[in-house]
PDB file of C-alpha atoms in Angstrom:
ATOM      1  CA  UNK A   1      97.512 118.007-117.557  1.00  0.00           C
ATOM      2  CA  UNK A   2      97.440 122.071-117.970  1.00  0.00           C
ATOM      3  CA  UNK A   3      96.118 122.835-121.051  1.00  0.00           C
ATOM      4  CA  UNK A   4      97.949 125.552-122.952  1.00  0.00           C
ATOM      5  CA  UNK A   5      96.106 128.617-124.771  1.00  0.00           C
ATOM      6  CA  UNK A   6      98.203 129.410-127.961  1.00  0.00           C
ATOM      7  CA  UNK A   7      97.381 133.176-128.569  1.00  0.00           C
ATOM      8  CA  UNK A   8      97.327 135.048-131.944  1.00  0.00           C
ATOM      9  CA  UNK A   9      97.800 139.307-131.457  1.00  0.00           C
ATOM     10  CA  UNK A  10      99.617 140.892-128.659  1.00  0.00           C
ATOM     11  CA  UNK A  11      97.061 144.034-129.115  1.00  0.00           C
ATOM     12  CA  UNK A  12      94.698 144.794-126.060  1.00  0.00           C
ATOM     13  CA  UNK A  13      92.709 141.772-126.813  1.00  0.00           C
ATOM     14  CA  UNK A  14      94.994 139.250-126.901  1.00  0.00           C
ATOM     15  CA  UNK A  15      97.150 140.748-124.064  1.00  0.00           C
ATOM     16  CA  UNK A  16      93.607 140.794-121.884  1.00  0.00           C
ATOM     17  CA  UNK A  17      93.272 137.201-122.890  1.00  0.00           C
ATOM     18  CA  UNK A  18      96.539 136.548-121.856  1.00  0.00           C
ATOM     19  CA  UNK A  19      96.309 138.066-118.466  1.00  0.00           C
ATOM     20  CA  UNK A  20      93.038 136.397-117.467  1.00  0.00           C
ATOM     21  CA  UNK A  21      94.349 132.397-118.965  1.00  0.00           C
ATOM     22  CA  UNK A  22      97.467 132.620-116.975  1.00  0.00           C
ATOM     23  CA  UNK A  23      95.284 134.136-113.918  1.00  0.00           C
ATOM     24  CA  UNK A  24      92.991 131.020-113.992  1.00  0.00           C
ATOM     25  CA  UNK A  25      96.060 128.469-114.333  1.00  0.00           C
ATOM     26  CA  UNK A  26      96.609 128.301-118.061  1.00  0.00           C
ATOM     27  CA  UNK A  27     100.124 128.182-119.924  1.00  0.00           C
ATOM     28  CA  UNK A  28      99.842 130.357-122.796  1.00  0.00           C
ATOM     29  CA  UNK A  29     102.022 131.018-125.565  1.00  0.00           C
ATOM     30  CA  UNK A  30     101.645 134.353-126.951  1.00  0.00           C
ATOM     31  CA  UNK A  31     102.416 135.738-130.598  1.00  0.00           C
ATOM     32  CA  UNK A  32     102.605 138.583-133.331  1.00  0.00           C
ATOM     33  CA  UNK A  33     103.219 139.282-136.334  1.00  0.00           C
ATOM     34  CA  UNK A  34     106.549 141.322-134.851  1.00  0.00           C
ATOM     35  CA  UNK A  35     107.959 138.274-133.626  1.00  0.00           C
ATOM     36  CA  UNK A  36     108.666 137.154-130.126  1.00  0.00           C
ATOM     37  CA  UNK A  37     111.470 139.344-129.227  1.00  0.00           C
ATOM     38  CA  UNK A  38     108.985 141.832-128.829  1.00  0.00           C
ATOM     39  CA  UNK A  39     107.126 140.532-126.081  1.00  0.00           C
ATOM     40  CA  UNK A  40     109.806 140.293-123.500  1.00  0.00           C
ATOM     41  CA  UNK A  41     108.152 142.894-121.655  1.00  0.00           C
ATOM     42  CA  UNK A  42     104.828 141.415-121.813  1.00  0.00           C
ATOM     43  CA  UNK A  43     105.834 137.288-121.065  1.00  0.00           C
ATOM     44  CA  UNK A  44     107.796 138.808-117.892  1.00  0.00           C
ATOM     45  CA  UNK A  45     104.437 140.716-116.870  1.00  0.00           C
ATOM     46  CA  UNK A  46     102.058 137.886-117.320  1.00  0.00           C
ATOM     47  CA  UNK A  47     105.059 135.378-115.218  1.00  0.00           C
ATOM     48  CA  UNK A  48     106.131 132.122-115.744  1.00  0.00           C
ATOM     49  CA  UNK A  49     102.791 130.408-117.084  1.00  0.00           C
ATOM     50  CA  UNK A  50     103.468 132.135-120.094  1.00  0.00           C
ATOM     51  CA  UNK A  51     106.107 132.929-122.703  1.00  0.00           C
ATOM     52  CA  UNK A  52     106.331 133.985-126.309  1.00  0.00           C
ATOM     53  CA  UNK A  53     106.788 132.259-129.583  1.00  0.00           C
ATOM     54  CA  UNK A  54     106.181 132.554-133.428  1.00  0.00           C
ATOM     55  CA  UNK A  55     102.616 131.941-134.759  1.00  0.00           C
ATOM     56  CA  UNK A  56     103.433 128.250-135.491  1.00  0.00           C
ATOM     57  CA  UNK A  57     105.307 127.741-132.244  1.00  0.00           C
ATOM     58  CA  UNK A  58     101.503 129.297-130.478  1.00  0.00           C
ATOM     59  CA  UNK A  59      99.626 127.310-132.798  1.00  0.00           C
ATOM     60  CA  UNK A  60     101.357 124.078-132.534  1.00  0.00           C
ATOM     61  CA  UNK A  61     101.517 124.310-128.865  1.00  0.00           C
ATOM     62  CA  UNK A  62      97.856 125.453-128.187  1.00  0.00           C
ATOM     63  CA  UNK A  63      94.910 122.936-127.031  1.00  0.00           C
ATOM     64  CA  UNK A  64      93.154 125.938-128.005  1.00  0.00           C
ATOM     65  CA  UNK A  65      94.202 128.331-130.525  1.00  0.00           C
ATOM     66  CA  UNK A  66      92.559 132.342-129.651  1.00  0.00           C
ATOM     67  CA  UNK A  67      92.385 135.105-132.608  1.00  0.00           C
ATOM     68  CA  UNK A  68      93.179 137.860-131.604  1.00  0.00           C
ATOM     69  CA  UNK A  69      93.643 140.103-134.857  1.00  0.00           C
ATOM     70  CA  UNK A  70      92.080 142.142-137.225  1.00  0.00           C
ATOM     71  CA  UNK A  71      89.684 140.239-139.116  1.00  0.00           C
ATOM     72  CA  UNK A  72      91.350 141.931-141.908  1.00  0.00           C
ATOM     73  CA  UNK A  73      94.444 139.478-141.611  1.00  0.00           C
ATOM     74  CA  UNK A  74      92.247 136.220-141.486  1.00  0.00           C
ATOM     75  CA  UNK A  75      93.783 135.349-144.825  1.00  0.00           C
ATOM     76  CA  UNK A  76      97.604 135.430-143.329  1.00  0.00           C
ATOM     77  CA  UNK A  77      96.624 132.870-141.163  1.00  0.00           C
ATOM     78  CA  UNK A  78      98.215 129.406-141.887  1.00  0.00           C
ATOM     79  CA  UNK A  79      94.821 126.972-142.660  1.00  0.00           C
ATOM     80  CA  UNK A  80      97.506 123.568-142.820  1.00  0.00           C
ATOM     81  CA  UNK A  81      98.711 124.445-138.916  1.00  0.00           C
ATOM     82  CA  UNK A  82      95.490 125.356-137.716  1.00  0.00           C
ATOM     83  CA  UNK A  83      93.964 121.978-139.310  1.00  0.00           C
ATOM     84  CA  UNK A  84      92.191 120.169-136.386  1.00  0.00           C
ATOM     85  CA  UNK A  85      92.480 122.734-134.085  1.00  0.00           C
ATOM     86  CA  UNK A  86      90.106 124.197-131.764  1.00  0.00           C
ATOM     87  CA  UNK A  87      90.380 127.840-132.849  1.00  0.00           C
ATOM     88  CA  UNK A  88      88.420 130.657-130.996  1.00  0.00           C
ATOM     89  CA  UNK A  89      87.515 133.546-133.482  1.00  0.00           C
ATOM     90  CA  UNK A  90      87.712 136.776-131.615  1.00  0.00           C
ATOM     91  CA  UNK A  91      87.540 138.699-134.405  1.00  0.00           C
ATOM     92  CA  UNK A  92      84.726 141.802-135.562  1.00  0.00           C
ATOM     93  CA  UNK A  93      83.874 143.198-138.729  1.00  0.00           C
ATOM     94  CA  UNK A  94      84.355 146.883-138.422  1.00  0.00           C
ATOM     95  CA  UNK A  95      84.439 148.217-142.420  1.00  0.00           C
ATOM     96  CA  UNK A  96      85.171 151.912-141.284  1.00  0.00           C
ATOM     97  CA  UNK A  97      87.976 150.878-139.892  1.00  0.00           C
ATOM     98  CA  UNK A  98      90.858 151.035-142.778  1.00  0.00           C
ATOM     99  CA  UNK A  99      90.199 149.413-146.318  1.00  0.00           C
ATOM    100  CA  UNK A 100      88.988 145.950-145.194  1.00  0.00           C
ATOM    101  CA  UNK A 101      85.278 145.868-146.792  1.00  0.00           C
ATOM    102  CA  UNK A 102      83.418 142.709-148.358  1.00  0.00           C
ATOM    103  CA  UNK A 103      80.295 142.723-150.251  1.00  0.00           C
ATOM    104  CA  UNK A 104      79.541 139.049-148.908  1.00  0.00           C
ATOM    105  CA  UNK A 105      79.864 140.668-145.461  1.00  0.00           C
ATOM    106  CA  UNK A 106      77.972 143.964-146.236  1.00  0.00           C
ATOM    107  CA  UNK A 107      74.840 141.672-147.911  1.00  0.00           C
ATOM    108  CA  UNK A 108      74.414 139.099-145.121  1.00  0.00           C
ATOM    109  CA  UNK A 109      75.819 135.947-147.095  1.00  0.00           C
ATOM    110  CA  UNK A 110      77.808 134.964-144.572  1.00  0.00           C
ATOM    111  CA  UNK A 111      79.051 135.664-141.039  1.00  0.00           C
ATOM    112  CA  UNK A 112      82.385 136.812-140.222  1.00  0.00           C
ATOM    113  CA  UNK A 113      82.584 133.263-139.008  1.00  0.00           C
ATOM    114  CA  UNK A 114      81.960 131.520-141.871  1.00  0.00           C
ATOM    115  CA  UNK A 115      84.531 133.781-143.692  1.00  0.00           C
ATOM    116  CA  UNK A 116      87.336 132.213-141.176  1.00  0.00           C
ATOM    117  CA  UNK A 117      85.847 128.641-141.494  1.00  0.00           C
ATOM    118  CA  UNK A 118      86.069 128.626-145.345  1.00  0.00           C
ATOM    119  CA  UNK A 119      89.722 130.270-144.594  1.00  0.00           C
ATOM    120  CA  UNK A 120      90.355 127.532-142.287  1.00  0.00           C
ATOM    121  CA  UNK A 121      88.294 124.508-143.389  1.00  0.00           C
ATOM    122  CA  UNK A 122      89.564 121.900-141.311  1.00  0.00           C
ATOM    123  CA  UNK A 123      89.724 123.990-138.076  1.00  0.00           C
ATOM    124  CA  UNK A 124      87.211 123.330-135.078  1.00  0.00           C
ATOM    125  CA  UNK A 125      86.128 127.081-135.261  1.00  0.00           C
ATOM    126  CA  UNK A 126      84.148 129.029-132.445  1.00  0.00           C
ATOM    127  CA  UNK A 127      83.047 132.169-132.164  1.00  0.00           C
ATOM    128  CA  UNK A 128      83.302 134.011-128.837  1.00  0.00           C
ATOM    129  CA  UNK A 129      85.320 136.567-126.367  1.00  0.00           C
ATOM    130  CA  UNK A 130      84.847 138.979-129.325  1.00  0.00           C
ATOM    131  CA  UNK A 131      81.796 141.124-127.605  1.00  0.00           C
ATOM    132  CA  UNK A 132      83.227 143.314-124.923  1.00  0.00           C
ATOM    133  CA  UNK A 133      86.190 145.590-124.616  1.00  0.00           C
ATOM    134  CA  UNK A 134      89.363 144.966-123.543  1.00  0.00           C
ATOM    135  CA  UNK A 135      88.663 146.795-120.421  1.00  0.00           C
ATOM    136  CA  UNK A 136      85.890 144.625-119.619  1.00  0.00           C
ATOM    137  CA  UNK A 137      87.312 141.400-120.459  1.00  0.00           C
ATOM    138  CA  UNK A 138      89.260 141.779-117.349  1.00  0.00           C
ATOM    139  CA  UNK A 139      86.965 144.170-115.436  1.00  0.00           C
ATOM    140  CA  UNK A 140      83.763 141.904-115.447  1.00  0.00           C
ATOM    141  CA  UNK A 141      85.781 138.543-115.119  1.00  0.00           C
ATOM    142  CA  UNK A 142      84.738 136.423-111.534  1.00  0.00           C
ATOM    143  CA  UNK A 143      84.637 133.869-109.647  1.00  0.00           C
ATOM    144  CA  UNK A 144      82.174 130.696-110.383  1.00  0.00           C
ATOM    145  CA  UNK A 145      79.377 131.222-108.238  1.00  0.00           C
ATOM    146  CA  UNK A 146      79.857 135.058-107.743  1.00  0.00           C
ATOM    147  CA  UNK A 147      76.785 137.060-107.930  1.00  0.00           C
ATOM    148  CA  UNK A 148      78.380 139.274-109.854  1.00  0.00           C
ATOM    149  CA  UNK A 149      78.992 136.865-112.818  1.00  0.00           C
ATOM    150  CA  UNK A 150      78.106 138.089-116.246  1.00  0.00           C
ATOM    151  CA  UNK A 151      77.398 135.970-119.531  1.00  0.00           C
ATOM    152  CA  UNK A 152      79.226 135.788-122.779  1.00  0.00           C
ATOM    153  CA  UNK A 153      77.642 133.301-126.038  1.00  0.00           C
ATOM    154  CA  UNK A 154      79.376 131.165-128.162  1.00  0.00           C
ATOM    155  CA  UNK A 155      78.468 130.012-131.405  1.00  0.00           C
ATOM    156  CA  UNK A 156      79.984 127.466-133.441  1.00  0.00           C
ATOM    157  CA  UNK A 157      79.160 123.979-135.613  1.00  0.00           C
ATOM    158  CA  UNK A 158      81.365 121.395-133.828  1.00  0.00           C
ATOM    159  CA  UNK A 159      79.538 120.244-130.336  1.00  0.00           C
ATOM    160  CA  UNK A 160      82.768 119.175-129.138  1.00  0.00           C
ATOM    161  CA  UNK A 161      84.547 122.316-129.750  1.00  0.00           C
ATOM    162  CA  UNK A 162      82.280 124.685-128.326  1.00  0.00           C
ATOM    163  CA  UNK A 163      82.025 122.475-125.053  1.00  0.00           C
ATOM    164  CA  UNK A 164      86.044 123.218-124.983  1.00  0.00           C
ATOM    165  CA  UNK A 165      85.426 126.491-125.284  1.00  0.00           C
ATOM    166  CA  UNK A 166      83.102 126.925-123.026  1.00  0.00           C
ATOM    167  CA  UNK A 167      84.750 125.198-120.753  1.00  0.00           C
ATOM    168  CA  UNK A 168      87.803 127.888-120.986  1.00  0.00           C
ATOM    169  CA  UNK A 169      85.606 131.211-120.701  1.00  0.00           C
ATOM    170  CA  UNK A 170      83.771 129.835-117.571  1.00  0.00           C
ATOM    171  CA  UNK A 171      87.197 129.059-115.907  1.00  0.00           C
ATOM    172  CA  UNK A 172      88.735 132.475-117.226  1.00  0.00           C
ATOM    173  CA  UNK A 173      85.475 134.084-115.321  1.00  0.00           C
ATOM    174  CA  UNK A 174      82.239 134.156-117.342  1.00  0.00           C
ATOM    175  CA  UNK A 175      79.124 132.141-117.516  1.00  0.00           C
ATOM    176  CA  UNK A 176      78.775 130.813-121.081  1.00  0.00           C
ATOM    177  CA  UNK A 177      75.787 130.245-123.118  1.00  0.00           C
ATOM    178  CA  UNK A 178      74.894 128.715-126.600  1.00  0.00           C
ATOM    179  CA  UNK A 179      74.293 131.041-129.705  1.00  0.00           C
ATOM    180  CA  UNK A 180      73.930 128.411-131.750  1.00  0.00           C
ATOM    181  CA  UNK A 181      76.233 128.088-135.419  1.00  0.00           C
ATOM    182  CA  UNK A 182      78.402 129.756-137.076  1.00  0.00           C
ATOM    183  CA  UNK A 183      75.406 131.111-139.671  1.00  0.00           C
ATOM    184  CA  UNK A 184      73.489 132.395-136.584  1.00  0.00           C
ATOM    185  CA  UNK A 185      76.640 134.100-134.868  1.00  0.00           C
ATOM    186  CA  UNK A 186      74.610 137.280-136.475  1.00  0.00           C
ATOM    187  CA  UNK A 187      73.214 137.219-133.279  1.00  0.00           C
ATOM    188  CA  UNK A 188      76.353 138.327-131.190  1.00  0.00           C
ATOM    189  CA  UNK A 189      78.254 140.508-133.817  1.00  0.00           C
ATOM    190  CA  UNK A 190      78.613 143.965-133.064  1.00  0.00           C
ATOM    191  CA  UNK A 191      75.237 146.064-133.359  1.00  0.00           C
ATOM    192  CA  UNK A 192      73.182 143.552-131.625  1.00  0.00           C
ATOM    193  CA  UNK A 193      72.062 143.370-128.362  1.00  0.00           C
ATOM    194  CA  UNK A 194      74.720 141.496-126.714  1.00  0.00           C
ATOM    195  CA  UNK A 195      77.097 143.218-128.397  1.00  0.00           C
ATOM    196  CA  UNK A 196      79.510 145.874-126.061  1.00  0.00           C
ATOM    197  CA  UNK A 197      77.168 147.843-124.400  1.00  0.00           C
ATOM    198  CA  UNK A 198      74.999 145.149-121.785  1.00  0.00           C
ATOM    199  CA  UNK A 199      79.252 145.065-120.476  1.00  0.00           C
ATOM    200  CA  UNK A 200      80.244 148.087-119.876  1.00  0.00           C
ATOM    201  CA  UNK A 201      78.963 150.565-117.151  1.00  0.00           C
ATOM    202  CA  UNK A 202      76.893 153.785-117.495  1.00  0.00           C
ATOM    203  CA  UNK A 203      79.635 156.862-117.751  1.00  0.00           C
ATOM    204  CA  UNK A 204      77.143 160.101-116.750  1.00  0.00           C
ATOM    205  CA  UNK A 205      77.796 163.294-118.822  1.00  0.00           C
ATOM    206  CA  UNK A 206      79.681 166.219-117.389  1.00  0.00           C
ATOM    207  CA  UNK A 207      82.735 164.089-116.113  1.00  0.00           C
ATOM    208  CA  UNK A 208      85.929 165.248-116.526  1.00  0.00           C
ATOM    209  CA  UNK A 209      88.053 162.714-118.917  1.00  0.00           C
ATOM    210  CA  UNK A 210      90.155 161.192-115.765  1.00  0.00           C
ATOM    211  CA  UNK A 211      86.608 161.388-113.910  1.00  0.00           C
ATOM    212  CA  UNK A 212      85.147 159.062-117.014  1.00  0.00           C
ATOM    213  CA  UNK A 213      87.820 157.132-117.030  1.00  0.00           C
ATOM    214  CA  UNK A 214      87.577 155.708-113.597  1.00  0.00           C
ATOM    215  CA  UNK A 215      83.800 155.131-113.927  1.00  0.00           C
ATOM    216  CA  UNK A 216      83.820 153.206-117.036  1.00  0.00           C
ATOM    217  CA  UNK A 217      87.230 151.170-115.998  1.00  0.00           C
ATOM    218  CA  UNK A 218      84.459 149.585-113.907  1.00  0.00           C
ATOM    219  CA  UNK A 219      82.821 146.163-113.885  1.00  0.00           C
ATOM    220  CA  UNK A 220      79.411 146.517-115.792  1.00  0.00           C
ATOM    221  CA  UNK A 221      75.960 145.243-114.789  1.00  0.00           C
ATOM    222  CA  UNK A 222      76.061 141.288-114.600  1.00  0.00           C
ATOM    223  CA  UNK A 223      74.404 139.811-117.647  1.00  0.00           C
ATOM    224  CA  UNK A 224      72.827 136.742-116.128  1.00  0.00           C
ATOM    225  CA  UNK A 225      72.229 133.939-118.468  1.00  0.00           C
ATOM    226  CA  UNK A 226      68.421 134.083-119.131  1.00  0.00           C
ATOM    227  CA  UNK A 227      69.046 137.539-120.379  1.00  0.00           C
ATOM    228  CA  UNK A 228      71.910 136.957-122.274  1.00  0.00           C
ATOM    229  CA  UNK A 229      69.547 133.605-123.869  1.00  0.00           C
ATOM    230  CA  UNK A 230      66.982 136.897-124.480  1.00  0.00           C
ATOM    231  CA  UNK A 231      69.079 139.344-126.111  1.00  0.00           C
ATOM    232  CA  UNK A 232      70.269 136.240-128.544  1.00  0.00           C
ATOM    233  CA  UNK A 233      66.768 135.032-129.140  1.00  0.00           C
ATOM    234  CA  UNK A 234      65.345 138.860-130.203  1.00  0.00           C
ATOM    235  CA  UNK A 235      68.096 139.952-132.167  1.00  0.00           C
ATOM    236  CA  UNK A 236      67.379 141.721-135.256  1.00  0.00           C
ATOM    237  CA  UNK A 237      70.226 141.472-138.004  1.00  0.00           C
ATOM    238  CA  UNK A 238      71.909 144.815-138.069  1.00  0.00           C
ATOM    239  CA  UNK A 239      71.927 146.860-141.263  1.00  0.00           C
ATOM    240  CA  UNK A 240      74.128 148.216-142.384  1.00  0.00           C
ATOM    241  CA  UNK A 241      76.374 145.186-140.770  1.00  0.00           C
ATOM    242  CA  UNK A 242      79.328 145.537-139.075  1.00  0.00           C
ATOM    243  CA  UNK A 243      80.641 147.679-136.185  1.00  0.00           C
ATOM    244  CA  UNK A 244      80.904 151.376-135.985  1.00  0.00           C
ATOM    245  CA  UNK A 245      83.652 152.626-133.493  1.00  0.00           C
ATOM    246  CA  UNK A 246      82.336 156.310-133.215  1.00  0.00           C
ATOM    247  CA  UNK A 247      79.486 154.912-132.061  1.00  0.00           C
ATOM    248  CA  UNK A 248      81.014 153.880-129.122  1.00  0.00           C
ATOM    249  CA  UNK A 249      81.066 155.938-125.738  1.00  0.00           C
ATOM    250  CA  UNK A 250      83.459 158.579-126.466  1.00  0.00           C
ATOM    251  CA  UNK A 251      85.562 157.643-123.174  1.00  0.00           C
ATOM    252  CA  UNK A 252      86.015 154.183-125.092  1.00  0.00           C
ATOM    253  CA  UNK A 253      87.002 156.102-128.328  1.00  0.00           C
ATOM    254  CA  UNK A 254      89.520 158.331-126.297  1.00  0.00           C
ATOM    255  CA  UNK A 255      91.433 155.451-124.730  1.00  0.00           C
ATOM    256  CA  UNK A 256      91.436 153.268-127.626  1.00  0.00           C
ATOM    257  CA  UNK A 257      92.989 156.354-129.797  1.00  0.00           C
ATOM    258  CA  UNK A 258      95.165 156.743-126.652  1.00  0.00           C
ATOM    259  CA  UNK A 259      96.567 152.863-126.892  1.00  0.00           C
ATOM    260  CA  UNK A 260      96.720 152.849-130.410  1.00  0.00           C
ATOM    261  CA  UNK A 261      99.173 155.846-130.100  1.00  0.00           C
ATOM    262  CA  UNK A 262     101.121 154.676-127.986  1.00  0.00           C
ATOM    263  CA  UNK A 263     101.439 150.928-130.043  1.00  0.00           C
ATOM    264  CA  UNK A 264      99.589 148.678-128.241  1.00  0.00           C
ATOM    265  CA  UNK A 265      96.033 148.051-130.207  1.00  0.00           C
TER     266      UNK A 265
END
């Protein structure tokens, strides 16, 4: 039976979702916080594997449940529905990014993670499809057995879960490998190695914006999985912790500003 992806957050992440589950076969049901009258436009764009629905119609219809908000809203989210479910946290902890700032985040007590899993204690949490941009979620997505492949981890304390999981990236287009738990997801929050950059392609100075644009809408370098196993193994725990958007490539600054004016982050 088609399994069906219940998606949280219409914003660029959860619309590339969206556009690569129904691509590789998936039903999804898609949701906001807006309701679902507002995603006419995009149900009729990703066709009829998908359509929308309130956050407990996405919930109680997903074999897998994707989160794709702010980490700031993690506490809106219903724990009772999600009980039992195999959630994917997409979320990032980016404190310069509005008032959303913990001290248990900033010291290293705990992961992002494991600040959903206590939210969501009975959930079947994983961590992944939270460490490349929008643009390359869809950009660097292939084929199984294409050389140009790349690698995303996954980290998470249920077995069972993260084989689910895994099972859905590598048919949405990535090779998947292991992180480890939810305390060691450290290793693929942004800052690290893994983290944005090893996805997206180099965007030479001197480029017009349009120029830059083009280049870095792109498919990165393929991240093959004894890398990716590298760049998890030697990662150093960022300080301070948490992500830093002007420290992005300013081409991704420009076009996130530029979607987030015109609605759609």
């Amino acid at each position: 039976m088609t399994q069906t992806i219940g998606i949280l957050g219409s914003g660029l992440a959860g619309k590339a979702i969206a556009h690569l589950a129904t691509a590789a076969g998936y039903n999804v049901v898609i949701a906001n916080s807006r309701g679902p009258e507002t995603l006419t436009s995009l149900v009729e764009d990703l066709g009829p594997l998908a359509r929308a629905g309130t956050i407990e119609e996405a919930i109680a219809a997903g074999d897998i449940v994707n989160l794709s908000i702010p980490l700031a809203s993690f506490e809106k989210l219903p724990a009772d529905k999600l009980a039992s479910k195999i959630v994917v946290d997409q979320t990032n902890y980016y404190p310069g990014m509005g008032d959303f700032r913990r001290a248990d985040l900033d010291n290293a007590e705990l992961t992002s993670s494991e600040l959903l899993q206590r939210h969501l204690p009975e959930a079947r949490l994983v961590k992944g499809l939270h460490n490349l941009s929008w643009i390359h979620m869809e950009a660097d997505a292939q084929p199984e057995g294409s050389a140009t492949r790349t690698t995303l981890p996954v980290a998470g304390d249920d077995a069972e879960a993260k084989a689910e999981v895994t099972k859905f990236i590598e048919k949405i287009g990535f090779n998947v490998v292991d992180a480890g738990s939810l305390a060691e997801s450290w290793r693929i929050e942004p800052e690290t190695g893994i983290y944005f950059w090893c996805y997206a392609p180099d965007v030479p100075d001197g480029l017009s914006h349009d120029e830059a644009k083009r280049v870095y809408q792109q498919p990165g370098k393929p991240l093959s999985r004894e890398e990716a196993r590298k760049l998890i193994e030697t990662a150093k725990r960022p300080s301070p912790i948490g992500g830093n958007l002007a420290a992005m490539p300013q081409i991704h600054v420009d076009l996130f500003m530029e979607q987030a004016s015109a609605g759609t982050v």
